[in-house]
Coordinates of N, CA and C in Angstrom, one line a residue:
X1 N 73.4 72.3 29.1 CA 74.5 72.3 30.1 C 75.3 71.0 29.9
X2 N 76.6 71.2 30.1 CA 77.4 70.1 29.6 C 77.7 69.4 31.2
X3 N 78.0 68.4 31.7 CA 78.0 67.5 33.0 C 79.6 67.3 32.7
X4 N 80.6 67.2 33.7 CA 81.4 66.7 34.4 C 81.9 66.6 35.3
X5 N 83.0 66.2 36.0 CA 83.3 65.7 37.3 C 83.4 67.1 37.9
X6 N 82.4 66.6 39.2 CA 82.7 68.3 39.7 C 83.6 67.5 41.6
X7 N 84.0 68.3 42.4 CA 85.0 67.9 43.7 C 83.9 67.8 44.6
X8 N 83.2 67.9 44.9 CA 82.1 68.0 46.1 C 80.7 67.9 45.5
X9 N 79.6 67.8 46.5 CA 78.2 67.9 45.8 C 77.8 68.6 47.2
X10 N 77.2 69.6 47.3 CA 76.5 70.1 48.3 C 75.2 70.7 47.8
X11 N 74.2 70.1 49.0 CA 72.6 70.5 49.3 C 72.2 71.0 50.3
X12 N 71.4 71.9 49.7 CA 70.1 72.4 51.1 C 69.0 72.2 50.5
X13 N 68.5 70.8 51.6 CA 67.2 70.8 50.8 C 66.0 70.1 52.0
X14 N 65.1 70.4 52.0 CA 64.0 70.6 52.9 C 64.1 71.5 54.0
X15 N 62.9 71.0 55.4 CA 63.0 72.4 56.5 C 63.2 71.2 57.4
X16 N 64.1 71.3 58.0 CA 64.1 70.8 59.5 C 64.6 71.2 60.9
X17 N 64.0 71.6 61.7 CA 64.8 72.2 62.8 C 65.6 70.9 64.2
X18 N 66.4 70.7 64.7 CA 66.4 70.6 65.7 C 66.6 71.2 66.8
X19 N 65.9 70.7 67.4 CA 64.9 71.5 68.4 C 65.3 71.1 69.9
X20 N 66.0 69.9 69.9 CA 66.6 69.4 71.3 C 68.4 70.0 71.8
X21 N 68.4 70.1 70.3 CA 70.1 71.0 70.6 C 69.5 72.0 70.2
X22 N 68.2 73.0 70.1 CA 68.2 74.9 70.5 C 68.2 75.5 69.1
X23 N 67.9 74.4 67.8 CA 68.3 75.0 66.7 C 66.5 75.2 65.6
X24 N 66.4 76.3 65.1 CA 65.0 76.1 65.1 C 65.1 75.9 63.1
X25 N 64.2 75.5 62.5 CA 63.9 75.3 61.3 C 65.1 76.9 60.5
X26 N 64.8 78.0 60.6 CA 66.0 79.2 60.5 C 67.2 78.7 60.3
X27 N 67.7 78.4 61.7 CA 68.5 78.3 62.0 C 69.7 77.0 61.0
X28 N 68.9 76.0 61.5 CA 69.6 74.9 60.5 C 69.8 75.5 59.1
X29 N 68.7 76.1 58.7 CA 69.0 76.4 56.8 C 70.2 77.2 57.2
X30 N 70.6 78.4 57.9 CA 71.2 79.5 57.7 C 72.6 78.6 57.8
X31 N 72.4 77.7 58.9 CA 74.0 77.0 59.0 C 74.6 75.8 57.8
X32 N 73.2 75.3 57.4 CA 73.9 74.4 56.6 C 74.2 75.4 54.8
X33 N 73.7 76.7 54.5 CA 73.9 77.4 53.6 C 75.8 78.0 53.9
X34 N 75.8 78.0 55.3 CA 76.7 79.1 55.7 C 78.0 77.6 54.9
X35 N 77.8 76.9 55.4 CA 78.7 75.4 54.7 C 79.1 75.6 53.2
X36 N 77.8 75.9 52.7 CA 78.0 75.6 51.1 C 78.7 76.7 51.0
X37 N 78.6 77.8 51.4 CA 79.3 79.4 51.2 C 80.9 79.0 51.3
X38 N 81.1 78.7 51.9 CA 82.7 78.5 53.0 C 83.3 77.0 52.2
X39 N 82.8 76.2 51.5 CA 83.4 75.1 50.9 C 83.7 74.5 49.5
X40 N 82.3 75.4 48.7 CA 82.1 74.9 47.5 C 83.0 75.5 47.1
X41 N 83.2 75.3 45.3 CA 84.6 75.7 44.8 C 83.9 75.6 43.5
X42 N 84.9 76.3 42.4 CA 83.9 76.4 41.1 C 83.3 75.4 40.7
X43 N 84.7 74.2 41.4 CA 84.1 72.6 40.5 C 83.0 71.8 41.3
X44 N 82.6 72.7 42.4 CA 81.5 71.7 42.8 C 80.3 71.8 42.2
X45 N 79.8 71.4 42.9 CA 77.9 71.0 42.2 C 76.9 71.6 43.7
X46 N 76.5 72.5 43.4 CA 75.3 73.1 44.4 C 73.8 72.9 44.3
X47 N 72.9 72.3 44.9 CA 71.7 72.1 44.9 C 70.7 72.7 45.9
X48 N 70.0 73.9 46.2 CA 69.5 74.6 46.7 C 67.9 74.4 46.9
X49 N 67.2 74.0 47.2 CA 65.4 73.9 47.5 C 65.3 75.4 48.3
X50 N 64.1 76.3 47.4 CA 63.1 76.8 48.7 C 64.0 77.3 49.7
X51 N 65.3 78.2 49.5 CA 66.3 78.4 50.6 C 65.4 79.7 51.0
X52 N 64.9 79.8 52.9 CA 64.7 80.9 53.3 C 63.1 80.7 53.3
X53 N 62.5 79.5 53.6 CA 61.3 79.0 53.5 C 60.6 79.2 55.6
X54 N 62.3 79.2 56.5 CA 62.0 78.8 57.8 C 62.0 80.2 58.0
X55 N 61.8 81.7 56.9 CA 61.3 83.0 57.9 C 60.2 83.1 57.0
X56 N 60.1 84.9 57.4 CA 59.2 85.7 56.5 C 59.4 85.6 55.0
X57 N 58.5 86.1 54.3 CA 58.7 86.2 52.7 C 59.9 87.1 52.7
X58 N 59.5 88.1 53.2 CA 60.7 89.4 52.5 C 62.3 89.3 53.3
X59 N 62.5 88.5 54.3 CA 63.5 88.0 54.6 C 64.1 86.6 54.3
X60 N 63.2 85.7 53.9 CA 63.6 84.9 53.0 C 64.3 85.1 51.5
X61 N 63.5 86.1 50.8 CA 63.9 86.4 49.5 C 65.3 87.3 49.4
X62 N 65.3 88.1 50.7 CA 66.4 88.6 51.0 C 67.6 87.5 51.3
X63 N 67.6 86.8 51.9 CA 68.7 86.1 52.2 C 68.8 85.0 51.2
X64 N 67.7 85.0 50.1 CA 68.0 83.6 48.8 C 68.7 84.3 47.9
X65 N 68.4 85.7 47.8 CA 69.3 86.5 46.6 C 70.7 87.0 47.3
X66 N 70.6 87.1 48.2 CA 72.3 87.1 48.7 C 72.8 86.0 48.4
X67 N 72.4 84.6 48.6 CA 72.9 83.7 48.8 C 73.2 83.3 47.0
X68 N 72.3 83.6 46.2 CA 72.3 83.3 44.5 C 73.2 84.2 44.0
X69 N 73.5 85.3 44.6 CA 74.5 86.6 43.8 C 75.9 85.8 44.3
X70 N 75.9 85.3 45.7 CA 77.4 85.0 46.2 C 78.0 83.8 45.1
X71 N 76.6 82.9 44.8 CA 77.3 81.5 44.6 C 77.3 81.9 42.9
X72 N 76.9 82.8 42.1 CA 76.7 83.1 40.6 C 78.2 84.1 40.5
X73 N 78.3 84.8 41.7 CA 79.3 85.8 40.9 C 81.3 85.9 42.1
X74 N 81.1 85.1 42.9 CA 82.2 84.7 43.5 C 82.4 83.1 43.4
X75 N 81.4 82.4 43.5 CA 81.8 81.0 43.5 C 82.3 80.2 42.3
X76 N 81.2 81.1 41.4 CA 80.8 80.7 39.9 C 80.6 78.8 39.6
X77 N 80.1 78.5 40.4 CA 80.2 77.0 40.3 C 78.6 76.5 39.8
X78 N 78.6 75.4 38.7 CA 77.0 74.6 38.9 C 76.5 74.8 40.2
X79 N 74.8 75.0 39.7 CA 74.1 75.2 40.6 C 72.5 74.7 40.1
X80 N 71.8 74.3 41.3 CA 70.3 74.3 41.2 C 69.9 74.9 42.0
X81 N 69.5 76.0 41.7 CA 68.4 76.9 43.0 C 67.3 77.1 42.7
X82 N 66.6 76.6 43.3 CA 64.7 76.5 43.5 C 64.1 77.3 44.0
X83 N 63.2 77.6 43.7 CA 62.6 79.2 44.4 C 60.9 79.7 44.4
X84 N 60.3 79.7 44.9 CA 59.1 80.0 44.9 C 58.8 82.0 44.8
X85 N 60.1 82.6 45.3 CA 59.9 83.8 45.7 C 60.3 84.3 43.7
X86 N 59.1 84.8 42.9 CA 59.1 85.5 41.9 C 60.2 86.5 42.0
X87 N 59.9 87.6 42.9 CA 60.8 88.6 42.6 C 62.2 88.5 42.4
X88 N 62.7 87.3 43.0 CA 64.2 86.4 43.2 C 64.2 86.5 41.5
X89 N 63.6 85.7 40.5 CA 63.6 85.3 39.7 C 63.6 86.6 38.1
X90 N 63.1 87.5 39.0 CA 63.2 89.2 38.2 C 64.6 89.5 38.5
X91 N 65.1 89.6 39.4 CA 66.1 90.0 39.9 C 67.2 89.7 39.3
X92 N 67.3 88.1 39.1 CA 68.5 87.4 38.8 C 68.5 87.3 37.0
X93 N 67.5 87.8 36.6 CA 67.8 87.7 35.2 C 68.7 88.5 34.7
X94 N 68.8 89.3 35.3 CA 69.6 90.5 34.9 C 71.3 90.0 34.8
X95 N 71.5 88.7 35.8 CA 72.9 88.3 35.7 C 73.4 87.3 34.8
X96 N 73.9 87.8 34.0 CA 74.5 86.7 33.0 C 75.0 85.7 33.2
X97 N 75.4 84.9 34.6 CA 75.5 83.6 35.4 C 74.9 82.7 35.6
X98 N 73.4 83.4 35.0 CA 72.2 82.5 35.8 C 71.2 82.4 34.3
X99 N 71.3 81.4 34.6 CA 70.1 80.9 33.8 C 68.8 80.3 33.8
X100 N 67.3 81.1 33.7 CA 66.5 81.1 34.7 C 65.3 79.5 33.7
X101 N 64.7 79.4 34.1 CA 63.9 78.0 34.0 C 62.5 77.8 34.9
X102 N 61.7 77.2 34.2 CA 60.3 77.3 34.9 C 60.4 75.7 34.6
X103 N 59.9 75.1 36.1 CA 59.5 73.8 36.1 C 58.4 73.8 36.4
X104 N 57.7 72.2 35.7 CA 55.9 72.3 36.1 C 56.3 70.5 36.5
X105 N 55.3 70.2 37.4 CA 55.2 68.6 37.8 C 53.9 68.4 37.1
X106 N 53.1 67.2 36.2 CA 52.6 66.7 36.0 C 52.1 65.9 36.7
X107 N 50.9 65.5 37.1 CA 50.6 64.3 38.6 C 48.9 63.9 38.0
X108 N 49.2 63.2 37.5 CA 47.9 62.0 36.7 C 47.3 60.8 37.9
X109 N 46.2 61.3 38.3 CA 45.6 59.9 39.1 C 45.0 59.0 38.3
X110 N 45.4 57.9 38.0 CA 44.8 56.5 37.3 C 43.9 55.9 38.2
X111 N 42.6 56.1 37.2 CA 41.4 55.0 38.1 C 41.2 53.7 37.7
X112 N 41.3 52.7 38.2 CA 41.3 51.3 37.6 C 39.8 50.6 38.5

């Protein structure tokens, strides 16, 4: 992948709900995704975690592959989207937009 200046940088990344303004862990993801939808532009940079983590499995995966088809085939802009949901990841191979990647974390405890 080649890097340059992109106009914006937008993320969705972790779960948090607020809960004193009526807004539940759902909710916040769906609003701050509904942002990235409505602003980013080819030249932005999109960064995605685990989008669809605050429902069910099968309505999460539902709404992470809506949200990966919109930003792959209308927005067409860089992107990182993270995903635990497999089937997402069958799905999207099929689009020539997306280029799919397996990450692994290494985590070494040192005894001294």
């Amino acid at each position: 992948m080649r890097l340059s200046p992109v106009d914006r940088i937008f993320t969705r990344i972790g779960a948090n709900d607020r809960l004193i303004c009526g807004q539940s862990t759902f909710f916040v993801e769906l609003r701050e995704t509904l942002v990235i939808l409505r602003n980013a532009t080819k030249h932005s940079l999109v960064l995605i975690d685990e989008l669809g983590r605050g429902t069910s499995t099968f309505d999460g995966t539902a709404i992470a592959s809506a949200v990966l088809s919109d930003i792959s085939r209308r927005i067409r802009c860089r992107s990182f989207f993270s995903t635990h949901y497999h089937s997402l990841c069958r799905s999207a191979s099929v689009n020539p937009n997306i280029a799919l990647a397996h990450m692994v974390c290494l985590h070494q405890v040192s005894c001294k």
